[in-house]
Coordinates of C-alpha atoms in Angstrom, one line a residue:
M165 CA 0.0 0.0 0.0
K166 CA 2.8 2.4 0.9
K167 CA 4.4 1.8 -2.5
L168 CA 1.1 2.4 -4.3
L169 CA 0.5 5.7 -2.5
T170 CA 4.1 6.8 -3.4
L171 CA 3.4 6.0 -7.1
M172 CA 0.1 7.9 -7.0
L173 CA 1.8 11.0 -5.5
L174 CA 4.5 10.9 -8.2
A175 CA 1.9 10.6 -11.0
L176 CA 0.1 13.7 -9.6
C177 CA 3.3 15.7 -9.5
M178 CA 4.5 14.8 -13.0
P179 CA 2.6 17.5 -15.0
F180 CA 3.9 20.3 -12.7
V181 CA 7.4 19.1 -12.9
A182 CA 7.2 19.0 -16.7
C183 CA 6.0 22.6 -16.9
S184 CA 8.8 23.9 -14.6
D185 CA 11.4 22.3 -16.9
D186 CA 10.2 24.3 -19.8
D187 CA 10.2 27.8 -18.2
D188 CA 12.8 29.0 -20.7
Y189 CA 10.9 27.7 -23.8
N190 CA 10.0 30.4 -26.4
A191 CA 7.3 29.3 -28.7
D192 CA 7.9 32.1 -31.2
T193 CA 11.6 31.3 -31.8
A194 CA 11.4 27.4 -31.5
I195 CA 12.5 25.6 -34.6
S196 CA 10.6 22.5 -35.7
A197 CA 10.3 20.1 -38.6
Y198 CA 6.6 20.5 -38.3
E199 CA 5.1 23.4 -40.2
P200 CA 1.4 24.5 -40.1
L201 CA -0.7 25.0 -43.2
P202 CA -0.2 28.5 -44.7
S203 CA -2.5 31.0 -43.1
D204 CA -3.1 32.8 -46.5
E205 CA -4.7 29.6 -47.9
Y206 CA -6.3 28.1 -44.8
R207 CA -8.2 30.4 -42.4
M208 CA -7.1 30.2 -38.8
V209 CA -9.7 29.1 -36.3
K210 CA -9.9 31.1 -33.1
S211 CA -12.4 29.0 -31.2
V212 CA -15.0 26.1 -31.5
N213 CA -18.0 25.7 -29.3
I214 CA -20.0 22.5 -29.3
S215 CA -23.3 22.3 -27.4
K216 CA -26.4 20.1 -26.9
I217 CA -29.5 19.9 -24.8
E218 CA -30.2 16.4 -23.4
K219 CA -33.1 15.6 -21.0
G220 CA -33.3 19.3 -20.2
R221 CA -29.6 19.6 -19.3
E222 CA -27.2 21.8 -21.3
Y223 CA -23.8 20.4 -22.3
T224 CA -21.1 22.8 -23.7
F225 CA -17.6 22.2 -24.9
Y226 CA -15.7 25.3 -25.7
Y227 CA -12.1 25.3 -27.1
S228 CA -10.1 28.3 -27.8
F229 CA -6.8 28.1 -29.8
G230 CA -3.6 30.1 -29.4
Y231 CA -0.9 30.2 -32.0
D232 CA 2.8 31.2 -32.0
A233 CA 4.6 33.6 -34.4
K234 CA 4.9 30.8 -37.0
N235 CA 1.1 30.1 -36.8
R236 CA 1.7 26.7 -35.1
I237 CA -0.7 25.7 -32.4
K238 CA 0.7 26.9 -29.1
A239 CA -2.1 26.2 -26.7
I240 CA -5.7 25.0 -26.4
N241 CA -7.9 26.2 -23.5
G242 CA -11.0 24.2 -22.9
D243 CA -14.0 25.0 -20.8
I244 CA -16.5 22.2 -20.5
K245 CA -19.9 21.9 -18.8
S246 CA -21.0 18.3 -18.5
Y247 CA -22.7 15.9 -16.1
T248 CA -21.6 12.7 -14.4
V249 CA -23.3 10.0 -12.4
R250 CA -22.2 9.3 -8.9
N251 CA -24.1 7.3 -6.2
N252 CA -26.9 6.8 -8.8
R253 CA -27.5 10.6 -9.1
I254 CA -26.5 13.1 -11.8
Y255 CA -24.2 15.9 -10.9
E256 CA -23.0 18.9 -12.8
L257 CA -19.3 18.7 -13.7
L258 CA -17.2 21.6 -14.9
I259 CA -13.8 20.8 -16.6
N260 CA -11.2 23.5 -17.3
Y261 CA -8.0 22.5 -19.1
T262 CA -5.0 23.8 -20.9
T263 CA -3.0 21.9 -23.5
D264 CA 0.4 23.4 -24.2
Y265 CA 2.5 22.4 -27.3
L266 CA 6.2 22.7 -27.2
F267 CA 8.4 22.2 -30.3
T268 CA 11.9 21.3 -29.0
D269 CA 15.2 20.2 -30.6
K270 CA 13.6 20.6 -34.1
K271 CA 12.2 17.0 -34.3
D272 CA 10.7 16.7 -30.8
L273 CA 7.2 17.5 -29.5
K274 CA 6.0 17.8 -26.0
V275 CA 2.3 18.2 -25.3
V276 CA 1.4 19.1 -21.7
Y277 CA -2.2 18.7 -20.5
N278 CA -3.5 20.0 -17.1
A279 CA -7.1 20.0 -16.1
S280 CA -9.4 20.8 -13.1
F281 CA -12.6 18.9 -12.4
D282 CA -15.1 20.9 -10.4
Y283 CA -18.4 19.8 -8.9
P284 CA -20.5 22.9 -8.0
A285 CA -22.8 21.0 -5.7
Y286 CA -20.0 19.2 -3.9
P287 CA -16.7 21.1 -3.9
D288 CA -15.1 18.4 -1.7
W289 CA -15.1 16.2 -4.9
N290 CA -13.0 18.7 -6.9
T291 CA -9.9 17.3 -8.3
S292 CA -7.2 17.9 -11.0
N293 CA -4.9 15.8 -13.1
G294 CA -2.5 16.1 -16.0
S295 CA -0.4 14.2 -18.4
T296 CA 2.5 14.8 -20.8
G297 CA 2.8 13.2 -24.3
I298 CA 6.1 13.0 -26.1
G299 CA 6.5 12.7 -29.8
T300 CA 9.1 12.8 -32.6
F301 CA 8.7 14.2 -36.1
N302 CA 10.3 12.9 -39.3
E303 CA 11.8 15.1 -41.9
N304 CA 8.4 15.7 -43.5
G305 CA 7.1 17.2 -40.3
T306 CA 4.7 14.4 -39.5
L307 CA 4.9 12.3 -36.3
L308 CA 6.9 9.1 -36.4
R309 CA 5.9 8.4 -32.8
F310 CA 3.7 9.9 -30.1
G311 CA 3.2 8.4 -26.7
P312 CA 2.3 4.7 -27.0
F313 CA 2.2 4.4 -30.8
D314 CA 4.4 4.5 -33.9
C315 CA 3.2 5.7 -37.3
E316 CA 3.6 4.3 -40.8
Y317 CA 3.0 6.5 -43.8
S318 CA 2.6 6.3 -47.5
G319 CA 4.2 9.6 -48.5
I320 CA 2.6 11.9 -45.9
T321 CA -0.6 9.9 -45.5
L322 CA -0.9 7.9 -42.3
T323 CA -1.8 4.3 -43.1
K324 CA -1.1 2.4 -39.9
A325 CA -0.5 3.0 -36.2
Y326 CA 1.3 0.4 -34.1
F327 CA 0.6 0.6 -30.3
D328 CA 2.8 -0.7 -27.6
N329 CA 0.0 -3.0 -26.4
G330 CA 0.0 -4.9 -29.7
R331 CA -2.9 -3.2 -31.3
V332 CA -2.5 -2.1 -35.0
Y333 CA -4.9 0.4 -36.6
T334 CA -5.2 0.4 -40.4
L335 CA -6.9 3.6 -41.6
Q336 CA -9.3 3.7 -44.5
R337 CA -9.7 6.6 -47.0
D338 CA -12.5 7.3 -49.4
R339 CA -12.0 8.4 -53.0
D340 CA -11.6 12.1 -51.9
N341 CA -8.9 11.1 -49.3
N342 CA -11.2 11.7 -46.3
L343 CA -10.6 9.4 -43.4
S344 CA -13.6 7.1 -43.6
G345 CA -13.0 4.1 -41.3
Y346 CA -10.5 1.8 -39.8
L347 CA -9.6 -1.8 -38.9
C348 CA -8.0 -2.8 -35.6
D349 CA -6.0 -6.0 -35.1
S350 CA -4.4 -7.2 -31.8
L351 CA -1.5 -9.6 -32.1
D352 CA -2.6 -10.5 -35.6
N353 CA -6.2 -11.2 -34.5
A354 CA -8.9 -8.9 -36.0
I355 CA -10.9 -7.3 -33.2
V356 CA -12.7 -4.3 -34.8
S357 CA -13.8 -3.6 -38.3
K358 CA -15.3 -0.1 -38.8
L359 CA -15.2 0.6 -42.5
N360 CA -17.0 3.4 -44.2
I361 CA -18.5 4.7 -40.9
Y362 CA -17.5 8.4 -41.3
K363 CA -19.3 10.4 -43.9
Y364 CA -18.5 13.8 -45.4
S365 CA -20.2 16.8 -46.8
S366 CA -19.5 18.4 -50.2
H367 CA -17.8 21.4 -48.6
L368 CA -14.0 21.7 -48.8
N369 CA -12.3 22.4 -45.5
K370 CA -10.7 25.8 -46.0
T371 CA -9.6 26.2 -42.3
N372 CA -6.4 25.3 -40.5
V373 CA -8.3 22.7 -38.3
D374 CA -9.1 19.3 -39.6
F375 CA -12.7 19.0 -38.3
S376 CA -12.8 15.2 -39.0
A377 CA -10.1 14.9 -36.3
L378 CA -11.7 17.5 -34.0
F379 CA -14.9 15.4 -34.1
G380 CA -13.1 12.2 -33.2
N381 CA -12.8 10.4 -36.5
W382 CA -9.0 9.8 -36.0
V383 CA -9.4 6.8 -33.8
V384 CA -5.7 6.4 -33.3
E385 CA -5.6 9.4 -30.9
R386 CA -8.6 8.0 -29.0
D387 CA -6.7 4.9 -28.0
I388 CA -4.3 7.0 -25.9
A389 CA -5.2 6.6 -22.2
G390 CA -7.4 9.4 -21.0
N391 CA -8.2 10.6 -24.6
E392 CA -11.0 8.1 -25.3
N393 CA -13.8 10.6 -25.4
W394 CA -13.3 13.1 -28.3
L395 CA -15.4 15.7 -26.4
Y396 CA -12.7 15.7 -23.7
P397 CA -9.6 15.9 -25.8
R398 CA -6.1 15.8 -24.3
Y399 CA -4.1 15.9 -27.5
Q400 CA -5.2 17.3 -30.8
L401 CA -2.5 16.0 -33.2
A402 CA -4.4 15.2 -36.4
A403 CA -6.6 18.4 -36.0
F404 CA -3.4 20.4 -36.6
D405 CA -2.0 18.1 -39.3
M406 CA 0.7 16.4 -37.2
L407 CA -0.4 13.0 -38.4
G408 CA -0.1 13.8 -42.1
T409 CA -2.7 14.2 -44.8
R410 CA -6.0 15.6 -43.5
S411 CA -9.5 14.8 -44.6
R412 CA -10.2 17.1 -47.6
Y413 CA -13.9 17.8 -46.9
L414 CA -15.9 18.9 -43.8
P415 CA -17.6 16.0 -42.0
E416 CA -21.2 15.2 -42.6
G417 CA -23.6 17.8 -41.1
E418 CA -25.8 20.8 -41.9
W419 CA -23.1 23.5 -42.4
T420 CA -23.5 27.2 -42.7
L421 CA -20.7 28.9 -44.5
D422 CA -19.6 32.5 -44.6
N423 CA -18.8 34.6 -47.8
K424 CA -15.3 33.1 -47.8
G425 CA -16.6 29.5 -48.0
C426 CA -15.5 28.8 -44.4
P427 CA -17.8 27.1 -41.8
V428 CA -19.4 29.2 -39.0
K429 CA -22.0 26.8 -37.8
C430 CA -23.0 23.2 -38.1
T431 CA -25.6 20.8 -36.8
L432 CA -24.0 17.3 -36.7
P433 CA -26.1 14.1 -37.3
S434 CA -25.9 13.4 -33.6
G435 CA -27.7 16.7 -32.9
L436 CA -24.6 18.5 -31.5
I437 CA -24.4 22.2 -32.6
V438 CA -21.1 23.6 -33.5
T439 CA -20.1 27.3 -33.8
I440 CA -16.8 28.5 -35.1
E441 CA -14.9 31.8 -34.8
Y442 CA -11.8 32.9 -36.7
V443 CA -8.6 34.9 -36.0
E444 CA -9.1 38.2 -37.7

């Protein structure tokens, strides 16, 4: 028991230690093999808000994006209002988090996530946690490895992801190169076949965010511990093109576009309502 308590205390301390080691990091001058899409061709998203009403309760998921001088993603701030079940009762849960992206030693990536979980009705339940993901870019600026998985590409298109636990994901693309599905094997035994499950609209994505990734289609990231629910994201790698070729079109939904052909609102097939703001 003493050993278990010691390990738990060390795990809680890790995120804060990681941040203190990076006090001298300068996002604006950091050099990286990773380069974002050009801002004169792809409009930069300032924030995304996702909401729904379910059984009279409002759920909101707000993400704001900060960028460095090279237009790389620097930080995501999340503000989430959700609900959870404890003791057979439903309680309001507020999640506030920050994800910081550090591009170090040209080919290295560190993503530091810290979050607080607050229960307005029972403050004694409040808690916090964090994690740090480490990755390495190849010469093309796509991730060779991140956390528990290695990447295999055809050119700059991710085709397979190999996890340390033996799982292998094979990604499927449709004729427009959108990510449309996947297969999952474990130690050469097929365990999941999800082909052609993601559908797309006829609207080209003219933004710097791959919404197919933001909406959870890139299942590879969802197999990282703590990142299973796409509405509570810890790392957004594919959303900012760190996993190679993006989905060309916006995902299926009722999209409203502005006069530049960029999305400002969408109702997803699930009923979730999405609103988008841009950096001006």
